[in-house]
CSV table of C-alpha atoms and ligand atoms in Angstrom, one decimal:
chain,number,residue,atom,x,y,z
A,1,UNK,CA,0.0,0.0,-0.1
A,2,UNK,CA,1.4,3.4,-0.9
A,3,UNK,CA,0.2,6.6,1.0
A,4,UNK,CA,0.7,10.2,0.0
A,5,UNK,CA,-0.4,12.9,2.4
A,6,UNK,CA,-1.8,16.1,0.8
A,7,UNK,CA,-1.3,19.2,3.0
A,8,UNK,CA,-3.5,21.7,1.3
A,9,UNK,CA,-6.3,23.8,2.9
A,10,UNK,CA,-7.3,20.4,4.4
A,11,UNK,CA,-5.1,17.4,4.9
A,12,UNK,CA,-6.0,14.1,3.3
A,13,UNK,CA,-4.5,10.9,2.1
A,14,UNK,CA,-4.1,9.4,-1.4
A,15,UNK,CA,-3.9,5.6,-0.9
A,16,UNK,CA,-2.9,3.5,-3.8
A,17,UNK,CA,-3.4,-0.3,-3.3
A,18,UNK,CA,-4.7,-3.2,-5.4
A,19,UNK,CA,-8.2,-4.3,-4.4
A,20,UNK,CA,-8.6,-1.3,-2.1
A,21,UNK,CA,-12.1,-0.8,-3.7
A,22,UNK,CA,-13.4,-3.9,-1.8
A,23,UNK,CA,-12.4,-2.4,1.5
A,24,UNK,CA,-13.4,1.3,0.6
A,25,UNK,CA,-15.8,1.4,3.6
A,26,UNK,CA,-13.1,0.6,6.1
A,27,UNK,CA,-10.8,3.4,4.7
A,28,UNK,CA,-13.7,5.9,4.6
A,29,UNK,CA,-14.6,4.9,8.3
A,30,UNK,CA,-11.1,5.9,9.1
A,31,UNK,CA,-11.8,9.5,8.3
A,32,UNK,CA,-15.5,9.9,8.7
A,33,UNK,CA,-18.0,9.1,11.4
A,34,UNK,CA,-20.9,6.8,10.4
A,35,UNK,CA,-23.3,8.9,8.2
A,36,UNK,CA,-25.2,8.8,5.0
A,37,UNK,CA,-23.1,8.3,2.0
A,38,UNK,CA,-24.3,9.0,-1.6
A,39,UNK,CA,-22.3,7.0,-4.1
A,40,UNK,CA,-22.2,9.0,-7.5
A,41,UNK,CA,-21.2,7.1,-10.5
A,42,UNK,CA,-21.8,7.0,-14.3
A,43,UNK,CA,-23.5,4.4,-16.5
A,44,UNK,CA,-20.1,2.8,-17.4
A,45,UNK,CA,-18.7,2.4,-13.9
A,46,UNK,CA,-21.9,1.9,-11.9
A,47,UNK,CA,-22.6,-1.7,-13.0
A,48,UNK,CA,-19.0,-2.7,-12.5
A,49,UNK,CA,-18.2,-1.4,-9.0
A,50,UNK,CA,-21.0,0.3,-7.3
A,51,UNK,CA,-22.2,-2.8,-5.5
A,52,UNK,CA,-18.8,-3.5,-4.1
A,53,UNK,CA,-18.4,0.0,-2.8
A,54,UNK,CA,-21.9,0.1,-1.3
A,55,UNK,CA,-21.5,-3.3,0.4
A,56,UNK,CA,-18.2,-2.3,2.0
A,57,UNK,CA,-19.7,1.1,3.2
A,58,UNK,CA,-22.7,-0.8,4.7
A,59,UNK,CA,-20.4,-3.3,6.4
A,60,UNK,CA,-18.7,-0.3,8.0
A,61,UNK,CA,-21.8,1.4,9.4
A,62,UNK,CA,-22.7,3.8,6.5
A,63,UNK,CA,-26.2,4.3,5.2
A,64,UNK,CA,-25.6,4.2,1.6
A,65,UNK,CA,-27.5,5.7,-1.4
A,66,UNK,CA,-26.7,5.8,-5.1
A,67,UNK,CA,-26.9,8.1,-8.1
A,68,UNK,CA,-26.1,7.1,-11.5
A,69,UNK,CA,-25.9,9.4,-14.5
A,70,UNK,CA,-25.3,8.8,-18.2
A,71,UNK,CA,-21.5,8.6,-19.0
A,72,UNK,CA,-19.9,11.4,-21.0
A,73,UNK,CA,-18.4,14.8,-20.8
A,74,UNK,CA,-21.6,16.3,-22.2
A,75,UNK,CA,-23.5,15.3,-18.9
A,76,UNK,CA,-21.1,17.3,-16.8
A,77,UNK,CA,-23.7,20.1,-16.8
A,78,UNK,CA,-26.2,21.9,-14.7
A,79,UNK,CA,-29.0,19.5,-15.3
A,80,UNK,CA,-27.0,16.4,-13.9
A,81,UNK,CA,-25.8,18.7,-11.1
A,82,UNK,CA,-29.5,19.7,-10.4
A,83,UNK,CA,-30.4,16.0,-10.2
A,84,UNK,CA,-27.7,15.3,-7.8
A,85,UNK,CA,-28.6,18.2,-5.5
A,86,UNK,CA,-32.3,16.9,-5.6
A,87,UNK,CA,-31.1,13.4,-4.9
A,88,UNK,CA,-29.2,14.6,-1.8
A,89,UNK,CA,-32.1,16.8,-0.6
A,90,UNK,CA,-34.8,14.1,-1.2
A,91,UNK,CA,-32.8,11.7,0.9
A,92,UNK,CA,-32.4,14.4,3.6
A,93,UNK,CA,-28.5,14.6,3.4
A,94,UNK,CA,-27.2,17.0,5.9
A,95,UNK,CA,-23.9,18.8,6.5
A,96,UNK,CA,-22.5,15.9,8.3
A,97,UNK,CA,-23.2,13.5,5.4
A,98,UNK,CA,-20.8,12.4,2.5
A,99,UNK,CA,-20.6,12.0,-1.2
A,100,UNK,CA,-18.4,9.2,-2.7
A,101,UNK,CA,-17.4,9.9,-6.3
A,102,UNK,CA,-16.8,6.5,-8.0
A,103,UNK,CA,-15.7,7.1,-11.6
A,104,UNK,CA,-13.4,9.0,-13.9
A,105,UNK,CA,-12.7,12.6,-14.3
A,106,UNK,CA,-16.3,13.7,-15.2
A,107,UNK,CA,-17.7,11.9,-12.2
A,108,UNK,CA,-15.1,13.4,-9.8
A,109,UNK,CA,-15.5,17.0,-11.2
A,110,UNK,CA,-19.3,17.1,-10.9
A,111,UNK,CA,-19.5,15.1,-7.6
A,112,UNK,CA,-16.9,17.3,-6.1
A,113,UNK,CA,-18.8,20.4,-7.2
A,114,UNK,CA,-22.1,18.9,-5.9
A,115,UNK,CA,-20.2,18.4,-2.5
A,116,UNK,CA,-18.8,22.0,-2.6
A,117,UNK,CA,-22.2,23.6,-3.2
A,118,UNK,CA,-24.8,21.4,-1.5
A,119,UNK,CA,-25.7,23.0,1.8
A,120,UNK,CA,-22.7,25.3,1.1
A,121,UNK,CA,-20.4,22.4,1.3
A,122,UNK,CA,-20.3,18.8,2.4
A,123,UNK,CA,-17.4,16.2,2.6
A,124,UNK,CA,-16.5,14.1,-0.4
A,125,UNK,CA,-14.3,11.0,-1.0
A,126,UNK,CA,-12.7,10.3,-4.5
A,127,UNK,CA,-12.6,6.8,-5.8
A,128,UNK,CA,-11.1,7.4,-9.3
A,129,UNK,CA,-11.6,4.5,-11.8
A,130,UNK,CA,-9.8,5.9,-14.8
A,131,UNK,CA,-6.0,6.4,-15.2
A,132,UNK,CA,-6.6,10.0,-16.0
A,133,UNK,CA,-8.6,10.5,-12.7
A,134,UNK,CA,-6.0,8.5,-10.7
A,135,UNK,CA,-3.0,10.5,-12.0
A,136,UNK,CA,-4.5,13.9,-12.1
A,137,UNK,CA,-8.1,14.9,-11.6
A,138,UNK,CA,-9.0,13.2,-8.3
A,139,UNK,CA,-6.3,15.0,-6.5
A,140,UNK,CA,-6.2,18.8,-5.8
A,141,UNK,CA,-9.8,19.8,-5.2
A,142,UNK,CA,-10.6,21.3,-8.6
A,143,UNK,CA,-14.3,20.7,-9.1
A,144,UNK,CA,-16.6,22.0,-12.0
A,145,UNK,CA,-19.3,21.6,-14.6
A,146,UNK,CA,-19.1,22.7,-18.2
A,147,UNK,CA,-21.2,25.4,-19.9
A,148,UNK,CA,-22.2,25.7,-23.5
A,149,UNK,CA,-19.3,28.2,-23.8
A,150,UNK,CA,-16.7,25.9,-22.6
A,151,UNK,CA,-15.3,23.4,-20.2
A,152,UNK,CA,-15.2,23.7,-16.5
A,153,UNK,CA,-16.3,27.4,-16.5
A,154,UNK,CA,-18.4,26.9,-13.3
A,155,UNK,CA,-16.7,25.3,-10.3
A,156,UNK,CA,-14.9,25.6,-6.9
A,157,UNK,CA,-11.9,24.5,-5.1
A,158,UNK,CA,-13.1,21.9,-2.8
A,159,UNK,CA,-10.6,19.2,-1.5
A,160,UNK,CA,-11.7,15.6,-0.9
A,161,UNK,CA,-11.2,14.1,2.5
A,162,UNK,CA,-9.7,10.9,0.9
A,163,UNK,CA,-8.6,9.5,-2.4
A,164,UNK,CA,-8.6,5.7,-2.9
A,165,UNK,CA,-6.9,4.4,-6.0
A,166,UNK,CA,-7.2,0.8,-6.9
A,167,UNK,CA,-5.0,0.0,-10.0
A,168,UNK,CA,-6.9,-3.3,-10.5
A,169,UNK,CA,-9.9,-1.4,-11.8
A,170,UNK,CA,-7.8,-0.2,-14.8
A,171,UNK,CA,-8.2,-3.8,-16.0
A,172,UNK,CA,-11.8,-2.9,-17.1
A,173,UNK,CA,-10.6,0.4,-18.7
A,174,UNK,CA,-10.9,0.3,-22.5
A,175,UNK,CA,-7.7,0.8,-24.6
A,176,UNK,CA,-9.1,4.2,-25.6
A,177,UNK,CA,-9.4,5.5,-22.0
A,178,UNK,CA,-6.1,3.9,-21.0
A,179,UNK,CA,-4.4,6.0,-23.7
A,180,UNK,CA,-6.5,9.0,-22.7
A,181,UNK,CA,-5.1,8.8,-19.2
A,182,UNK,CA,-1.5,8.4,-20.5
A,183,UNK,CA,-1.8,11.8,-22.1
A,184,UNK,CA,-1.9,13.3,-18.6
A,185,UNK,CA,1.0,11.1,-17.5
A,186,UNK,CA,3.1,12.3,-20.4
A,187,UNK,CA,2.0,15.8,-19.5
A,188,UNK,CA,3.7,15.4,-16.1
A,189,UNK,CA,6.9,14.2,-17.8
A,190,UNK,CA,6.9,17.1,-20.1
A,191,UNK,CA,6.4,19.6,-17.3
A,192,UNK,CA,9.3,18.7,-15.1
A,193,UNK,CA,10.0,15.0,-15.1
A,194,UNK,CA,12.2,13.9,-18.1
A,195,UNK,CA,12.9,10.7,-16.2
A,196,UNK,CA,9.2,9.7,-16.3
A,197,UNK,CA,9.2,10.0,-20.1
A,198,UNK,CA,12.2,7.8,-20.0
A,199,UNK,CA,10.3,5.2,-17.8
A,200,UNK,CA,7.4,5.2,-20.2
A,201,UNK,CA,9.7,4.5,-23.1
A,202,UNK,CA,10.4,1.0,-21.5
A,203,UNK,CA,8.5,-1.5,-19.3
A,204,UNK,CA,6.8,0.2,-16.3
A,205,UNK,CA,4.6,-0.7,-13.5
A,206,UNK,CA,1.5,1.4,-13.6
A,207,UNK,CA,1.4,1.7,-9.8
A,208,UNK,CA,4.8,3.5,-9.8
A,209,UNK,CA,3.4,5.8,-12.5
A,210,UNK,CA,0.3,6.6,-10.4
A,211,UNK,CA,2.4,7.3,-7.4
A,212,UNK,CA,4.8,9.4,-9.3
A,213,UNK,CA,2.1,11.6,-10.8
A,214,UNK,CA,0.2,11.8,-7.4
A,215,UNK,CA,3.4,13.0,-5.7
A,216,UNK,CA,3.9,15.7,-8.4
A,217,UNK,CA,0.3,16.7,-8.1
A,218,UNK,CA,0.5,16.9,-4.3
A,219,UNK,CA,3.7,19.1,-4.5
A,220,UNK,CA,2.1,21.5,-6.9
A,221,UNK,CA,-1.1,21.8,-5.1
A,222,UNK,CA,0.6,22.4,-1.8
A,223,UNK,CA,2.6,25.2,-3.4
A,224,UNK,CA,-0.3,26.8,-5.3
A,225,UNK,CA,-3.8,25.3,-4.3
A,226,UNK,CA,-5.8,28.0,-6.0
A,227,UNK,CA,-4.1,28.1,-9.4
A,228,UNK,CA,-2.3,31.4,-9.2
A,229,UNK,CA,1.1,30.4,-10.2
A,230,UNK,CA,2.9,26.9,-10.3
A,231,UNK,CA,-0.4,24.9,-10.6
A,232,UNK,CA,-1.1,26.6,-14.0
A,233,UNK,CA,1.8,24.4,-15.3
A,234,UNK,CA,-0.5,21.6,-15.1
A,235,UNK,CA,-2.4,23.0,-18.0
A,236,UNK,CA,0.2,22.2,-20.3
A,237,UNK,CA,-1.5,21.2,-23.6
A,238,UNK,CA,-4.9,22.2,-22.1
A,239,UNK,CA,-5.5,25.6,-23.5
A,240,UNK,CA,-5.7,24.3,-27.1
A,241,UNK,CA,-6.8,20.8,-25.9
A,242,UNK,CA,-9.9,22.3,-24.3
A,243,UNK,CA,-10.6,24.1,-27.6
A,244,UNK,CA,-10.3,20.9,-29.5
A,245,UNK,CA,-12.5,19.0,-26.9
A,246,UNK,CA,-15.1,21.7,-27.2
A,247,UNK,CA,-14.9,22.1,-31.1
A,248,UNK,CA,-15.6,18.3,-31.4
A,249,UNK,CA,-18.7,18.5,-29.1
A,250,UNK,CA,-16.6,16.2,-26.8
A,251,UNK,CA,-16.5,13.4,-29.3
A,252,UNK,CA,-12.7,13.8,-28.8
A,253,UNK,CA,-12.1,12.9,-25.2
A,254,UNK,CA,-10.0,15.0,-22.9
A,255,UNK,CA,-6.6,13.1,-23.0
A,256,UNK,CA,-6.6,12.9,-26.7
A,257,UNK,CA,-7.3,16.5,-27.0
A,258,UNK,CA,-4.7,17.4,-24.6
A,259,UNK,CA,-2.3,15.2,-26.6
A,260,UNK,CA,-3.1,17.4,-29.6
A,261,UNK,CA,-2.9,20.5,-27.6
A,262,UNK,CA,0.7,19.5,-26.4
A,263,UNK,CA,1.8,18.8,-30.0
A,264,UNK,CA,0.5,22.2,-31.3
A,265,UNK,CA,2.1,24.3,-28.4
A,266,UNK,CA,5.4,22.3,-28.6
A,267,UNK,CA,5.7,22.6,-32.4
A,268,UNK,CA,4.8,26.3,-32.1
A,269,UNK,CA,7.4,26.9,-29.4
A,270,UNK,CA,10.1,25.2,-31.5
A,271,UNK,CA,9.0,27.1,-34.7
A,272,UNK,CA,9.2,30.3,-32.6
A,273,UNK,CA,12.5,29.5,-31.1
A,274,UNK,CA,11.1,29.4,-27.7
A,275,UNK,CA,11.9,25.6,-27.3
A,276,UNK,CA,14.9,23.4,-27.9
A,277,UNK,CA,14.8,21.7,-31.0
A,278,UNK,CA,13.9,18.1,-30.9
A,279,UNK,CA,11.3,18.3,-28.0
A,280,UNK,CA,8.5,18.0,-30.6
A,281,UNK,CA,9.8,14.8,-32.1
A,282,UNK,CA,10.5,13.3,-28.7
A,283,UNK,CA,6.9,14.2,-27.7
A,284,UNK,CA,5.3,12.7,-30.8
A,285,UNK,CA,7.3,9.5,-30.3
A,286,UNK,CA,6.1,9.0,-26.8
A,287,UNK,CA,2.6,10.0,-27.6
A,288,UNK,CA,2.6,7.4,-30.5
A,289,UNK,CA,3.7,4.7,-28.2
A,290,UNK,CA,0.3,5.2,-26.4
A,291,UNK,CA,-1.8,5.5,-29.6
A,292,UNK,CA,-2.1,9.3,-29.0
A,293,UNK,CA,-0.7,10.3,-32.4
A,294,UNK,CA,-3.9,11.8,-34.0
A,295,UNK,CA,-3.6,15.3,-35.4
A,296,UNK,CA,-6.3,17.8,-35.1
A,297,UNK,CA,-8.3,18.7,-38.3
A,298,UNK,CA,-9.6,22.0,-36.8
A,299,UNK,CA,-8.1,25.3,-38.2
A,300,UNK,CA,-5.6,27.4,-36.2
A,301,UNK,CA,-8.4,30.2,-36.3
A,302,UNK,CA,-11.0,28.0,-34.9
A,303,UNK,CA,-8.7,26.7,-32.1
A,304,UNK,CA,-7.5,30.1,-31.2
A,305,UNK,CA,-11.0,31.5,-31.1
A,306,UNK,CA,-12.3,28.7,-28.9
A,307,UNK,CA,-9.4,29.3,-26.4
A,308,UNK,CA,-10.6,32.9,-25.6
A,309,UNK,CA,-12.7,31.7,-22.7
A,310,UNK,CA,-9.9,29.8,-21.3
A,311,UNK,CA,-9.7,30.1,-17.5
A,312,UNK,CA,-6.1,31.2,-17.8
A,313,UNK,CA,-7.1,34.4,-19.4
A,314,UNK,CA,-7.2,37.6,-17.5
A,315,UNK,CA,-8.7,40.6,-19.4
A,316,UNK,CA,-6.8,40.7,-22.7
A,317,UNK,CA,-4.0,38.5,-21.5
A,318,UNK,CA,-3.4,34.9,-21.3
A,319,UNK,CA,-0.9,32.7,-19.4
A,320,UNK,CA,0.3,30.0,-21.8
A,321,UNK,CA,2.3,27.0,-20.6
A,322,UNK,CA,5.2,26.6,-23.0
A,323,UNK,CA,7.9,23.9,-23.2
A,324,UNK,CA,11.5,25.3,-23.2
A,325,UNK,CA,12.9,21.7,-23.7
A,326,UNK,CA,11.8,18.2,-23.1
A,327,UNK,CA,10.8,17.8,-19.4
A,328,UNK,CA,10.7,21.5,-18.7
A,329,UNK,CA,7.7,23.9,-19.0
A,330,UNK,CA,7.3,27.6,-18.0
A,331,UNK,CA,4.5,30.1,-17.8
A,332,UNK,CA,4.6,32.6,-20.8
A,333,UNK,CA,2.4,35.6,-20.3
A,334,UNK,CA,0.9,36.9,-23.8
A,335,UNK,CA,-2.0,38.6,-25.4
A,336,UNK,CA,-5.2,36.8,-26.6
A,337,UNK,CA,-4.5,38.2,-29.9
A,338,UNK,CA,-1.1,36.4,-30.1
A,339,UNK,CA,-2.9,33.0,-29.6
A,340,UNK,CA,-3.5,32.8,-33.3
A,341,UNK,CA,0.3,33.0,-34.0
A,342,UNK,CA,0.8,30.2,-31.6
A,343,UNK,CA,-1.8,28.0,-33.2
A,344,UNK,CA,-0.7,28.8,-36.8
A,345,UNK,CA,3.0,28.1,-35.8
A,346,UNK,CA,1.9,24.8,-34.2
A,347,UNK,CA,-0.1,23.5,-37.2
A,348,UNK,CA,2.4,24.5,-39.9
B,411,LIG,N1,-5.8,19.3,-13.8
B,411,LIG,C1,-5.2,20.5,-13.5
B,411,LIG,C2,-5.1,20.8,-12.1
B,411,LIG,O1,-5.7,20.2,-11.3
B,411,LIG,O2,-4.7,21.9,-11.8
């Protein structure tokens, strides 16, 4: 069992252990008094793992309830959130009760925002079931829903009380979603861990990879919980990635879009002499190993336009995450009008 303690505005543990999902209730009981627990999951994950988690919670004294929503980023919206709020209210959840988010990034984001907003805030536990959620989104307390205008435009910082990662559940993850999660892992390597990229080139143990990413995330969140400085680096590839996701009506999933976003910004930076030559080729090679070699078909103009509502914009300025070499990224303050130059240079 591997444990990582996060010291953010609240302290909590990330526990990584095979089969931990079967004993989830015991671990939840270690940090929560007996109470009502609403397990929130989506239509892919619910049939696979909900009964296991429910049984374990009940064996450990929790009164459990379930809420299942249709899987997909397009459901991370106000309508699903409203249904969750109503399910909590209908079952008389109080401030001493709990949400358990059982699923991937979409489930964690919307469940976390329900926890942040219901009764002005109740506790929540993350049980991530996708590689993307284990290595990135379940840690650090970013919670949100999407608007028609873009991704994650309404949300809150709300830290979970516990994160339980069971690498065994990755066995039921499709190849597509395994690759999707690998894009976020490669992101960590590109930001500040060239050794992680080297590990990915050979044989690796996925538990080691989850632990490395969770440790990196912990460090960054502890340094900048509210995304004012260092945490912005975690958005490498995301400015254009979110645009691509949005332009595709979410038919291109997050990790694949981020992979395309990382390629655009890395190629742009090489072409604009902001990044050491060779970084783009190295990035493409490692992405291809995980079937993340698709290129975008959207135009530079469409991608730049869709990025205007990015959360890293402030007035007319935007903070871009740029690579300076493989395994090293920096923040680069520019104007929104410069975005088009970057997308053009990245798609040449
Ligand atoms: N996924 C980026 C962050 O948590 O800041």
